[in-house]
Each structure stands twice: as structure tokens, then as C-alpha cells.
């Protein structure tokens, strides 16, 4: 009897983790202060239990692109990480543009906007050393003031002229502006970093200097006689203030799909079933003699025939295509694992994609510490 109870508890606990995906509805999605209870389920918070249940699995790790799974956490925690990644990690971006001269066809405001959206990078230690610049407000008319530890200065000084062999190229019929003119195109790499004060401790040298992540971002096109002369000030900010400060191009997550084949799907039906999913999700295998000889398996008399088996649910998009076909009715159950979050993080380049998640953890810890101090003050 105890063995049966334990088995039932295990099945119920597993069921509680699955969000049902049906043809037209989604079931078992309740998330309230009083979630559905199952035998053996315990909602008491315990740090050790959380540590034992939490798992991190990396699927892809590249400088600007990472994919990893967080397993064993609540949706509220996963969503907190996502929102922090988008809006609360401080990054460096161009905030002020001082236009001394601009005779290009691009208006000052448009060019300033393009400059502001350029993703910047530099020595990571220096970027952490920089403090956030506080703008003057009605309550604080002075703000923090411009200083070497909160403002990065860059200059854009460029003029378009004819190439040295301009006449020769024209005689040959050359009409490519980038060949017959110098600086016909203005790129992000034309921004020059200007060291100031203590910044030489971190940003000295070409490898450490503040620069564009992507040097070939086109800013403007010019012709001989046109020039641009600007000075820009870069400060740290957060994505909640402006999208240019967001360190990610995208940060999202999805729940791990589940596919449970409840009844045999054979031969032509199996091939059709596999086509209902992305490549690699469903495979075809031959029914073994052991399976065909097992009474009640559903494979009796089908030895050697092809059957559908689940290979890799990670690749599934949960399109529910298989639920549209009557031949699969009652033979498959789709779902998602409630506490398995697959994160996709694409960095704009200022932080490596894996470091950004660690930064989001630090910020969440700081938020929790602030709230804890506030509660302590209330209880005094």
C-alpha cells in the first residue's frame, strides 16, 4: 500500500508541473496564492530545497547570443530576470550631441538620433568603474555634474573630398562614390574617443578605448564640400529610460514543450505525424518483436512496422498542428513544463550574453536587500 501511495504522489506531482495544451484551450495554468494542491505537494518556502531544485543548463554560448534553461523556479522569478535584462542593467550610450557644423544632407536631429542608437563597448572594468550621470532636475538643479567618472567624450570630425586620382578615375568611367571621393560614407568607426582625467587607467590603448561594437554602421553620406563636426557625450543609463540603454536586442523565454504519445501511431500515420512537427522532434522506429509480443501494448501484430517516437521536444514550437487531424485524436497529449524556462538572450555587444544574466541576478539581489531593509524599518 505505501508503494502505491508514493507512486500516486509522484504522478500527481508530475501532473502539477505540466501546462496542458489542447486544440482550442490551455489548461492547468492557475497561478495564484492558493495553487492546486496534490498529494505530497509542499508549498512551504525553504532555501535548501530551492538550491537543490534549481538547475541551470546552457544550450548555446556565444559572445552576442546565448540560450540556457532555468529549471525549478517560479514564473515570477523568471519574468523578473527577463525584465531586468531589458530595462535595468546600466549601459553606456550617447546622450548629448553638440553640433559645431553639419553641412551633410542629414538633419542635425536625425543624425543625433542615429548616433544615440550606436551600441558602444570598451574595457569592461572601465565600464563598471563609470558611475551613472544624474541629470539636473527641479529638486536637484545641479545634478552630479560632468566628470571623468560619469561622462565619456567622443568626437566626429570628418570632411568629404575628392580622391587623389579623381580625374584618372573619372576618365576610366568609375562612378562608385566610395572610390572617387574620400569619406563619402560616414561610419560609426569614424567616432574618435577622447581620454579625460582618470579614464586613462581603463581606456588607454586601441583595445580598451570606447568604440562602436559594429564599426560599419552607416551614419551619413556626403559629397565634396560637405563636412560634419560634432562632439558627443556618452553616459550610463537604463533601458527603462530609453531603449538605447538596453543591453539586449532581445531577451525572452519559453516553457519546455512536452509530447506524450498515449496510443501507437504507425506507418503512414507515423510519417504524417512527424511532418506535423519541426524536424528532429519526432522520429520513426521499427516496432520490435518484444513490443509486438506484449499484450495490451497496442503493437500486437505490427512487428517491423514504423512507429512514431518522441526524439527532442526542445525543438518543438507547440504549433498544435497534430491536433487538427482526426487520425491523431486521443493518441497524443501536448503540454509545457511549468518550471522549465528556456531563455534566449541576444546582447547588443557591451556585455557578453552570459555576463548579462549574472548582472541581472546581482540587481535582483540588490532589490531584495532594499526591500528587506524597508521591512525592517517598518517593524521597528
mmCIF file of C-alpha atoms in Angstrom:
data_model
loop_
_atom_site.group_PDB
_atom_site.id
_atom_site.type_symbol
_atom_site.label_atom_id
_atom_site.label_comp_id
_atom_site.label_asym_id
_atom_site.label_seq_id
_atom_site.Cartn_x
_atom_site.Cartn_y
_atom_site.Cartn_z
ATOM 1 C CA UNK A 1 0.000 0.000 0.000
ATOM 2 C CA UNK A 2 2.728 2.614 0.801
ATOM 3 C CA UNK A 3 4.343 1.888 -2.575
ATOM 4 C CA UNK A 4 1.088 2.622 -4.394
ATOM 5 C CA UNK A 5 0.654 5.904 -2.482
ATOM 6 C CA UNK A 6 4.194 7.021 -3.308
ATOM 7 C CA UNK A 7 3.633 6.222 -6.972
ATOM 8 C CA UNK A 8 0.390 8.207 -6.974
ATOM 9 C CA UNK A 9 2.119 11.167 -5.321
ATOM 10 C CA UNK A 10 4.854 11.067 -7.955
ATOM 11 C CA UNK A 11 2.317 11.028 -10.786
ATOM 12 C CA UNK A 12 0.336 13.884 -9.263
ATOM 13 C CA UNK A 13 3.472 15.970 -8.667
ATOM 14 C CA UNK A 14 4.496 15.440 -12.286
ATOM 15 C CA UNK A 15 0.994 16.360 -13.461
ATOM 16 C CA UNK A 16 1.092 19.571 -11.427
ATOM 17 C CA UNK A 17 4.161 20.706 -13.409
ATOM 18 C CA UNK A 18 2.546 20.304 -16.846
ATOM 19 C CA UNK A 19 0.501 23.018 -18.523
ATOM 20 C CA UNK A 20 -1.952 21.282 -20.856
ATOM 21 C CA UNK A 21 -2.026 22.466 -24.489
ATOM 22 C CA UNK A 22 -5.247 21.413 -26.226
ATOM 23 C CA UNK A 23 -6.710 22.117 -29.667
ATOM 24 C CA UNK A 24 -8.501 25.293 -28.569
ATOM 25 C CA UNK A 25 -7.696 25.728 -24.881
ATOM 26 C CA UNK A 26 -4.817 25.767 -22.418
ATOM 27 C CA UNK A 27 -5.415 24.021 -19.096
ATOM 28 C CA UNK A 28 -3.781 23.825 -15.664
ATOM 29 C CA UNK A 29 -2.496 27.385 -15.858
ATOM 30 C CA UNK A 30 -3.614 28.517 -12.402
ATOM 31 C CA UNK A 31 -1.039 30.690 -10.670
ATOM 32 C CA UNK A 32 -2.448 32.266 -7.510
ATOM 33 C CA UNK A 33 -1.687 32.424 -3.814
ATOM 34 C CA UNK A 34 -3.634 29.177 -3.468
ATOM 35 C CA UNK A 35 -2.462 26.884 -6.299
ATOM 36 C CA UNK A 36 -3.978 23.472 -6.877
ATOM 37 C CA UNK A 37 -2.827 21.002 -4.231
ATOM 38 C CA UNK A 38 -1.773 17.455 -4.954
ATOM 39 C CA UNK A 39 -0.869 14.654 -2.555
ATOM 40 C CA UNK A 40 2.690 15.184 -1.321
ATOM 41 C CA UNK A 41 2.906 18.747 -2.663
ATOM 42 C CA UNK A 42 4.509 21.229 -0.276
ATOM 43 C CA UNK A 43 4.418 25.000 -0.894
ATOM 44 C CA UNK A 44 6.465 25.955 2.131
ATOM 45 C CA UNK A 45 9.490 28.107 1.185
ATOM 46 C CA UNK A 46 12.817 26.524 2.015
ATOM 47 C CA UNK A 47 16.196 27.852 0.855
ATOM 48 C CA UNK A 48 17.870 24.438 0.808
ATOM 49 C CA UNK A 49 15.022 22.918 -1.195
ATOM 50 C CA UNK A 50 15.275 25.804 -3.677
ATOM 51 C CA UNK A 51 19.043 25.266 -4.053
ATOM 52 C CA UNK A 52 18.578 21.543 -4.620
ATOM 53 C CA UNK A 53 15.809 22.027 -7.209
ATOM 54 C CA UNK A 54 17.418 24.887 -9.158
ATOM 55 C CA UNK A 55 19.301 23.793 -12.262
ATOM 56 C CA UNK A 56 20.990 25.854 -14.981
ATOM 57 C CA UNK A 57 21.734 24.250 -18.352
ATOM 58 C CA UNK A 58 23.495 26.112 -21.184
ATOM 59 C CA UNK A 59 22.471 25.181 -24.727
ATOM 60 C CA UNK A 60 24.369 27.830 -26.676
ATOM 61 C CA UNK A 61 27.021 30.294 -25.537
ATOM 62 C CA UNK A 62 28.371 32.869 -27.982
ATOM 63 C CA UNK A 63 29.603 36.431 -27.299
ATOM 64 C CA UNK A 64 26.379 38.030 -28.566
ATOM 65 C CA UNK A 65 23.943 35.125 -28.329
ATOM 66 C CA UNK A 66 23.163 32.705 -25.504
ATOM 67 C CA UNK A 67 20.488 30.136 -24.770
ATOM 68 C CA UNK A 68 20.106 28.419 -21.416
ATOM 69 C CA UNK A 69 17.490 26.734 -19.257
ATOM 70 C CA UNK A 70 16.469 27.726 -15.727
ATOM 71 C CA UNK A 71 14.771 24.764 -14.106
ATOM 72 C CA UNK A 72 12.977 24.705 -10.786
ATOM 73 C CA UNK A 73 11.938 28.354 -10.427
ATOM 74 C CA UNK A 74 8.611 30.164 -10.433
ATOM 75 C CA UNK A 75 7.375 32.183 -13.412
ATOM 76 C CA UNK A 76 7.551 35.389 -11.358
ATOM 77 C CA UNK A 77 11.309 34.935 -10.814
ATOM 78 C CA UNK A 78 11.967 34.067 -14.476
ATOM 79 C CA UNK A 79 9.987 37.109 -15.609
ATOM 80 C CA UNK A 80 11.862 39.327 -13.120
ATOM 81 C CA UNK A 81 15.154 38.287 -14.740
ATOM 82 C CA UNK A 82 13.749 38.985 -18.211
ATOM 83 C CA UNK A 83 12.508 42.463 -17.264
ATOM 84 C CA UNK A 84 15.807 43.342 -15.563
ATOM 85 C CA UNK A 85 17.723 42.256 -18.664
ATOM 86 C CA UNK A 86 15.589 44.530 -20.800
ATOM 87 C CA UNK A 87 15.335 47.613 -18.640
ATOM 88 C CA UNK A 88 17.540 47.758 -15.551
ATOM 89 C CA UNK A 89 21.148 46.863 -16.390
ATOM 90 C CA UNK A 90 23.109 50.158 -16.757
ATOM 91 C CA UNK A 91 24.901 50.571 -20.080
ATOM 92 C CA UNK A 92 26.802 53.316 -21.889
ATOM 93 C CA UNK A 93 25.226 55.250 -24.777
ATOM 94 C CA UNK A 94 25.459 58.655 -26.455
ATOM 95 C CA UNK A 95 23.169 61.106 -24.647
ATOM 96 C CA UNK A 96 24.291 64.618 -25.679
ATOM 97 C CA UNK A 97 25.323 65.759 -29.170
ATOM 98 C CA UNK A 98 26.941 69.177 -29.634
ATOM 99 C CA UNK A 99 26.770 70.158 -33.313
ATOM 100 C CA UNK A 100 29.526 72.577 -34.349
ATOM 101 C CA UNK A 101 28.987 72.113 -38.076
ATOM 102 C CA UNK A 102 26.888 69.813 -40.231
ATOM 103 C CA UNK A 103 26.588 70.518 -43.947
ATOM 104 C CA UNK A 104 25.554 66.969 -44.894
ATOM 105 C CA UNK A 105 22.042 66.250 -46.158
ATOM 106 C CA UNK A 106 21.161 64.530 -42.859
ATOM 107 C CA UNK A 107 19.427 66.914 -40.445
ATOM 108 C CA UNK A 108 21.043 67.533 -37.058
ATOM 109 C CA UNK A 109 18.191 65.869 -35.154
ATOM 110 C CA UNK A 110 18.179 62.767 -37.349
ATOM 111 C CA UNK A 111 21.957 62.376 -37.140
ATOM 112 C CA UNK A 112 21.873 62.835 -33.346
ATOM 113 C CA UNK A 113 19.208 60.122 -33.114
ATOM 114 C CA UNK A 114 21.317 57.733 -35.211
ATOM 115 C CA UNK A 115 24.353 58.425 -33.029
ATOM 116 C CA UNK A 116 22.366 57.694 -29.865
ATOM 117 C CA UNK A 117 21.414 54.215 -31.083
ATOM 118 C CA UNK A 118 25.012 53.104 -31.770
ATOM 119 C CA UNK A 119 25.916 50.261 -29.343
ATOM 120 C CA UNK A 120 29.197 51.069 -27.609
ATOM 121 C CA UNK A 121 31.835 48.890 -25.988
ATOM 122 C CA UNK A 122 35.174 49.287 -24.224
ATOM 123 C CA UNK A 123 37.262 47.924 -21.382
ATOM 124 C CA UNK A 124 34.732 46.011 -19.176
ATOM 125 C CA UNK A 125 36.493 47.130 -15.976
ATOM 126 C CA UNK A 126 36.261 50.748 -17.111
ATOM 127 C CA UNK A 127 32.581 50.448 -17.975
ATOM 128 C CA UNK A 128 31.911 49.113 -14.455
ATOM 129 C CA UNK A 129 34.004 51.941 -12.965
ATOM 130 C CA UNK A 130 31.848 54.602 -14.603
ATOM 131 C CA UNK A 131 29.014 55.986 -12.474
ATOM 132 C CA UNK A 132 25.572 56.980 -13.686
ATOM 133 C CA UNK A 133 25.195 60.632 -14.606
ATOM 134 C CA UNK A 134 22.312 62.332 -12.810
ATOM 135 C CA UNK A 135 20.626 64.987 -14.915
ATOM 136 C CA UNK A 136 19.657 68.311 -13.297
ATOM 137 C CA UNK A 137 16.068 68.363 -12.030
ATOM 138 C CA UNK A 138 13.795 70.826 -10.257
ATOM 139 C CA UNK A 139 14.679 69.163 -6.955
ATOM 140 C CA UNK A 140 18.398 68.993 -7.802
ATOM 141 C CA UNK A 141 19.258 71.807 -10.252
ATOM 142 C CA UNK A 142 22.965 70.859 -10.418
ATOM 143 C CA UNK A 143 22.722 67.074 -10.718
ATOM 144 C CA UNK A 144 26.014 65.223 -10.422
ATOM 145 C CA UNK A 145 27.813 67.455 -12.892
ATOM 146 C CA UNK A 146 30.028 66.302 -15.762
ATOM 147 C CA UNK A 147 33.095 64.405 -14.515
ATOM 148 C CA UNK A 148 35.631 61.892 -15.804
ATOM 149 C CA UNK A 149 33.901 59.057 -13.927
ATOM 150 C CA UNK A 150 30.432 59.614 -15.415
ATOM 151 C CA UNK A 151 30.934 61.031 -18.932
ATOM 152 C CA UNK A 152 32.772 59.724 -21.998
ATOM 153 C CA UNK A 153 33.641 62.272 -24.694
ATOM 154 C CA UNK A 154 33.881 61.361 -28.389
ATOM 155 C CA UNK A 155 34.308 63.499 -31.487
ATOM 156 C CA UNK A 156 33.119 63.164 -35.062
ATOM 157 C CA UNK A 157 35.215 65.403 -37.323
ATOM 158 C CA UNK A 158 35.134 64.395 -40.985
ATOM 159 C CA UNK A 159 35.051 66.098 -44.384
ATOM 160 C CA UNK A 160 34.382 64.680 -47.821
ATOM 161 C CA UNK A 161 36.961 65.475 -50.513
ATOM 162 C CA UNK A 162 37.879 64.199 -53.966
ATOM 163 C CA UNK A 163 40.251 61.239 -54.208
ATOM 164 C CA UNK A 164 43.865 61.973 -55.136
ATOM 165 C CA UNK A 165 43.389 60.233 -58.514
ATOM 166 C CA UNK A 166 39.889 61.626 -59.040
ATOM 167 C CA UNK A 167 40.459 62.794 -62.648
ATOM 168 C CA UNK A 168 42.019 59.485 -63.646
ATOM 169 C CA UNK A 169 39.108 57.505 -62.174
ATOM 170 C CA UNK A 170 36.531 59.691 -63.903
ATOM 171 C CA UNK A 171 38.272 59.160 -67.268
ATOM 172 C CA UNK A 172 38.011 55.401 -66.713
ATOM 173 C CA UNK A 173 34.277 55.781 -66.117
ATOM 174 C CA UNK A 174 34.385 54.999 -62.392
ATOM 175 C CA UNK A 175 31.236 56.209 -60.634
ATOM 176 C CA UNK A 176 31.473 54.497 -57.230
ATOM 177 C CA UNK A 177 31.370 57.347 -54.658
ATOM 178 C CA UNK A 178 33.497 55.365 -52.182
ATOM 179 C CA UNK A 179 36.318 55.235 -54.771
ATOM 180 C CA UNK A 180 36.220 58.674 -56.344
ATOM 181 C CA UNK A 181 35.683 60.505 -53.013
ATOM 182 C CA UNK A 182 37.286 60.327 -49.579
ATOM 183 C CA UNK A 183 34.844 59.903 -46.693
ATOM 184 C CA UNK A 184 31.827 59.655 -48.977
ATOM 185 C CA UNK A 185 30.279 57.447 -46.297
ATOM 186 C CA UNK A 186 30.438 58.294 -42.601
ATOM 187 C CA UNK A 187 30.578 55.247 -40.343
ATOM 188 C CA UNK A 188 30.436 54.617 -36.603
ATOM 189 C CA UNK A 189 34.166 53.832 -36.685
ATOM 190 C CA UNK A 190 34.802 57.497 -37.521
ATOM 191 C CA UNK A 191 33.879 58.444 -33.943
ATOM 192 C CA UNK A 192 37.104 59.241 -32.063
ATOM 193 C CA UNK A 193 37.367 58.599 -28.320
ATOM 194 C CA UNK A 194 38.887 61.417 -26.250
ATOM 195 C CA UNK A 195 40.591 60.446 -22.978
ATOM 196 C CA UNK A 196 39.784 62.614 -19.970
ATOM 197 C CA UNK A 197 41.168 62.662 -16.416
ATOM 198 C CA UNK A 198 41.428 59.243 -14.779
ATOM 199 C CA UNK A 199 39.982 57.425 -17.767
ATOM 200 C CA UNK A 200 43.498 56.505 -18.913
ATOM 201 C CA UNK A 201 43.555 53.912 -16.095
ATOM 202 C CA UNK A 202 40.994 51.852 -18.011
ATOM 203 C CA UNK A 203 40.537 53.118 -21.563
ATOM 204 C CA UNK A 204 44.099 53.769 -22.732
ATOM 205 C CA UNK A 205 45.047 51.954 -25.936
ATOM 206 C CA UNK A 206 43.071 50.918 -29.006
ATOM 207 C CA UNK A 207 41.859 47.634 -27.481
ATOM 208 C CA UNK A 208 40.475 49.343 -24.363
ATOM 209 C CA UNK A 209 39.097 52.542 -25.924
ATOM 210 C CA UNK A 210 35.371 53.243 -26.040
ATOM 211 C CA UNK A 211 34.194 52.477 -29.580
ATOM 212 C CA UNK A 212 31.261 51.189 -31.585
ATOM 213 C CA UNK A 213 30.513 47.463 -31.313
ATOM 214 C CA UNK A 214 29.850 47.415 -35.056
ATOM 215 C CA UNK A 215 32.258 49.824 -36.808
ATOM 216 C CA UNK A 216 30.472 49.733 -40.175
ATOM 217 C CA UNK A 217 27.161 51.255 -39.062
ATOM 218 C CA UNK A 218 26.380 53.876 -41.720
ATOM 219 C CA UNK A 219 25.601 57.318 -40.274
ATOM 220 C CA UNK A 220 25.542 59.628 -43.313
ATOM 221 C CA UNK A 221 26.590 60.047 -46.942
ATOM 222 C CA UNK A 222 28.473 63.122 -48.097
ATOM 223 C CA UNK A 223 29.900 64.714 -51.234
ATOM 224 C CA UNK A 224 32.909 67.057 -51.675
ATOM 225 C CA UNK A 225 32.476 70.283 -49.752
ATOM 226 C CA UNK A 226 30.285 68.718 -47.042
ATOM 227 C CA UNK A 227 31.545 68.076 -43.515
ATOM 228 C CA UNK A 228 30.419 67.032 -40.050
ATOM 229 C CA UNK A 229 31.942 68.402 -36.838
ATOM 230 C CA UNK A 230 30.348 67.169 -33.632
ATOM 231 C CA UNK A 231 31.204 66.377 -30.033
ATOM 232 C CA UNK A 232 29.162 63.710 -28.216
ATOM 233 C CA UNK A 233 28.912 62.896 -24.520
ATOM 234 C CA UNK A 234 28.194 59.306 -23.505
ATOM 235 C CA UNK A 235 26.647 58.483 -20.126
ATOM 236 C CA UNK A 236 25.317 55.387 -18.392
ATOM 237 C CA UNK A 237 21.596 54.808 -18.208
ATOM 238 C CA UNK A 238 18.990 52.032 -18.104
ATOM 239 C CA UNK A 239 16.568 50.716 -20.695
ATOM 240 C CA UNK A 240 13.608 51.884 -18.612
ATOM 241 C CA UNK A 241 14.620 55.457 -19.516
ATOM 242 C CA UNK A 242 15.401 54.849 -23.208
ATOM 243 C CA UNK A 243 15.767 51.793 -25.437
ATOM 244 C CA UNK A 244 19.302 52.871 -26.448
ATOM 245 C CA UNK A 245 20.467 51.950 -22.929
ATOM 246 C CA UNK A 246 19.063 48.400 -23.143
ATOM 247 C CA UNK A 247 21.981 45.919 -23.228
ATOM 248 C CA UNK A 248 19.966 43.325 -25.155
ATOM 249 C CA UNK A 249 18.469 43.228 -28.617
ATOM 250 C CA UNK A 250 16.074 40.624 -27.262
ATOM 251 C CA UNK A 251 15.597 38.704 -24.027
ATOM 252 C CA UNK A 252 12.801 36.168 -23.929
ATOM 253 C CA UNK A 253 11.908 32.761 -22.566
ATOM 254 C CA UNK A 254 9.573 29.880 -23.322
ATOM 255 C CA UNK A 255 8.470 26.808 -21.415
ATOM 256 C CA UNK A 256 9.885 23.418 -22.374
ATOM 257 C CA UNK A 257 7.317 21.573 -24.543
ATOM 258 C CA UNK A 258 6.169 18.041 -23.704
ATOM 259 C CA UNK A 259 4.732 15.473 -26.137
ATOM 260 C CA UNK A 260 3.120 12.332 -24.742
ATOM 261 C CA UNK A 261 2.092 9.684 -27.288
ATOM 262 C CA UNK A 262 -0.656 7.773 -25.463
ATOM 263 C CA UNK A 263 -1.582 5.298 -28.236
ATOM 264 C CA UNK A 264 0.509 3.771 -31.048
ATOM 265 C CA UNK A 265 0.858 5.806 -34.259
ATOM 266 C CA UNK A 266 2.038 3.558 -37.096
ATOM 267 C CA UNK A 267 3.213 3.565 -40.734
ATOM 268 C CA UNK A 268 1.682 6.338 -42.897
ATOM 269 C CA UNK A 269 0.101 7.944 -39.847
ATOM 270 C CA UNK A 270 3.513 7.997 -38.152
ATOM 271 C CA UNK A 271 5.097 9.737 -41.136
ATOM 272 C CA UNK A 272 2.271 12.267 -41.255
ATOM 273 C CA UNK A 273 2.576 12.781 -37.504
ATOM 274 C CA UNK A 274 6.311 13.534 -37.849
ATOM 275 C CA UNK A 275 5.562 16.151 -40.524
ATOM 276 C CA UNK A 276 3.322 17.996 -38.045
ATOM 277 C CA UNK A 277 6.395 18.970 -36.007
ATOM 278 C CA UNK A 278 9.698 20.731 -36.741
ATOM 279 C CA UNK A 279 12.474 18.455 -37.998
ATOM 280 C CA UNK A 280 14.074 16.382 -35.248
ATOM 281 C CA UNK A 281 11.158 16.448 -32.794
ATOM 282 C CA UNK A 282 9.525 13.157 -33.865
ATOM 283 C CA UNK A 283 11.407 10.118 -35.131
ATOM 284 C CA UNK A 284 10.406 6.815 -36.736
ATOM 285 C CA UNK A 285 11.470 3.474 -35.308
ATOM 286 C CA UNK A 286 10.579 -0.134 -36.082
ATOM 287 C CA UNK A 287 8.271 -1.992 -33.735
ATOM 288 C CA UNK A 288 10.404 -4.633 -32.007
ATOM 289 C CA UNK A 289 9.411 -8.256 -31.534
ATOM 290 C CA UNK A 290 9.250 -7.700 -27.796
ATOM 291 C CA UNK A 291 6.783 -4.816 -28.194
ATOM 292 C CA UNK A 292 4.684 -6.760 -30.713
ATOM 293 C CA UNK A 293 4.512 -9.734 -28.356
ATOM 294 C CA UNK A 294 3.482 -7.720 -25.291
ATOM 295 C CA UNK A 295 -0.221 -7.996 -24.648
ATOM 296 C CA UNK A 296 -2.022 -4.660 -24.347
ATOM 297 C CA UNK A 297 0.861 -2.635 -25.830
ATOM 298 C CA UNK A 298 -1.139 -1.741 -28.939
ATOM 299 C CA UNK A 299 1.669 -3.058 -31.160
ATOM 300 C CA UNK A 300 0.389 -6.676 -31.364
ATOM 301 C CA UNK A 301 0.839 -7.969 -34.899
ATOM 302 C CA UNK A 302 2.766 -4.898 -36.081
ATOM 303 C CA UNK A 303 6.335 -6.166 -35.775
ATOM 304 C CA UNK A 304 8.688 -4.391 -38.187
ATOM 305 C CA UNK A 305 6.303 -1.538 -38.932
ATOM 306 C CA UNK A 306 7.307 2.071 -38.335
ATOM 307 C CA UNK A 307 6.085 3.789 -35.176
ATOM 308 C CA UNK A 308 6.273 7.451 -34.121
ATOM 309 C CA UNK A 309 8.506 8.213 -31.121
ATOM 310 C CA UNK A 310 9.428 11.476 -29.408
ATOM 311 C CA UNK A 311 13.076 12.425 -30.049
ATOM 312 C CA UNK A 312 13.668 16.015 -28.920
ATOM 313 C CA UNK A 313 10.872 18.216 -27.547
ATOM 314 C CA UNK A 314 13.311 21.133 -27.150
ATOM 315 C CA UNK A 315 12.942 21.872 -30.876
ATOM 316 C CA UNK A 316 9.144 21.897 -30.791
ATOM 317 C CA UNK A 317 7.251 25.157 -31.258
ATOM 318 C CA UNK A 318 3.904 23.774 -29.937
ATOM 319 C CA UNK A 319 2.080 24.686 -33.133
ATOM 320 C CA UNK A 320 -0.693 22.154 -32.275
ATOM 321 C CA UNK A 321 -0.768 21.112 -35.928
ATOM 322 C CA UNK A 322 -1.166 17.432 -34.977
ATOM 323 C CA UNK A 323 -4.369 18.203 -33.051
ATOM 324 C CA UNK A 324 -6.062 19.338 -36.285
ATOM 325 C CA UNK A 325 -6.063 15.823 -37.766
ATOM 326 C CA UNK A 326 -8.783 13.349 -36.671
ATOM 327 C CA UNK A 327 -6.489 10.301 -37.017
ATOM 328 C CA UNK A 328 -4.432 11.544 -34.045
ATOM 329 C CA UNK A 329 -7.389 12.294 -31.773
ATOM 330 C CA UNK A 330 -6.862 10.723 -28.350
ATOM 331 C CA UNK A 331 -3.382 9.497 -29.297
ATOM 332 C CA UNK A 332 -1.236 12.455 -28.190
ATOM 333 C CA UNK A 333 -1.136 14.987 -25.381
ATOM 334 C CA UNK A 334 0.779 18.250 -25.695
ATOM 335 C CA UNK A 335 1.933 20.426 -22.835
ATOM 336 C CA UNK A 336 4.656 22.581 -21.362
ATOM 337 C CA UNK A 337 6.727 22.078 -18.205
ATOM 338 C CA UNK A 338 5.671 24.808 -15.786
ATOM 339 C CA UNK A 339 9.065 25.347 -14.115
ATOM 340 C CA UNK A 340 11.446 24.795 -17.064
ATOM 341 C CA UNK A 341 12.247 28.155 -18.690
ATOM 342 C CA UNK A 342 14.342 28.257 -21.866
ATOM 343 C CA UNK A 343 15.940 31.722 -22.106
ATOM 344 C CA UNK A 344 17.177 33.330 -25.330
ATOM 345 C CA UNK A 345 19.414 36.368 -24.750
ATOM 346 C CA UNK A 346 20.914 38.396 -27.604
ATOM 347 C CA UNK A 347 23.429 41.023 -26.493
ATOM 348 C CA UNK A 348 23.963 44.328 -28.301
ATOM 349 C CA UNK A 349 27.676 43.901 -27.578
ATOM 350 C CA UNK A 350 28.529 45.957 -24.487
ATOM 351 C CA UNK A 351 28.270 42.881 -22.245
ATOM 352 C CA UNK A 352 28.854 39.244 -23.234
ATOM 353 C CA UNK A 353 25.489 37.471 -23.305
ATOM 354 C CA UNK A 354 26.277 35.182 -20.348
ATOM 355 C CA UNK A 355 27.559 38.040 -18.156
ATOM 356 C CA UNK A 356 24.322 39.951 -18.600
ATOM 357 C CA UNK A 357 22.349 37.259 -16.816
ATOM 358 C CA UNK A 358 24.783 37.409 -13.883
ATOM 359 C CA UNK A 359 24.279 41.189 -13.811
ATOM 360 C CA UNK A 360 20.514 40.662 -13.641
ATOM 361 C CA UNK A 361 20.990 38.305 -10.677
ATOM 362 C CA UNK A 362 23.045 40.973 -8.859
ATOM 363 C CA UNK A 363 20.377 43.606 -9.460
ATOM 364 C CA UNK A 364 17.605 41.313 -8.219
ATOM 365 C CA UNK A 365 19.642 40.616 -5.068
ATOM 366 C CA UNK A 366 20.045 44.359 -4.501
ATOM 367 C CA UNK A 367 16.292 44.848 -4.913
ATOM 368 C CA UNK A 368 15.593 42.099 -2.367
ATOM 369 C CA UNK A 369 18.088 43.628 0.094
ATOM 370 C CA UNK A 370 16.446 47.042 -0.294
ATOM 371 C CA UNK A 371 13.015 45.573 0.353
ATOM 372 C CA UNK A 372 14.314 43.658 3.360
ATOM 373 C CA UNK A 373 15.762 46.850 4.855
ATOM 374 C CA UNK A 374 12.468 48.629 4.253
ATOM 375 C CA UNK A 375 10.518 45.897 6.031
ATOM 376 C CA UNK A 376 12.951 46.037 8.952
ATOM 377 C CA UNK A 377 12.407 49.801 9.255
ATOM 378 C CA UNK A 378 8.621 49.329 9.255
ATOM 379 C CA UNK A 379 8.781 46.702 12.024
ATOM 380 C CA UNK A 380 10.922 48.837 14.320
#
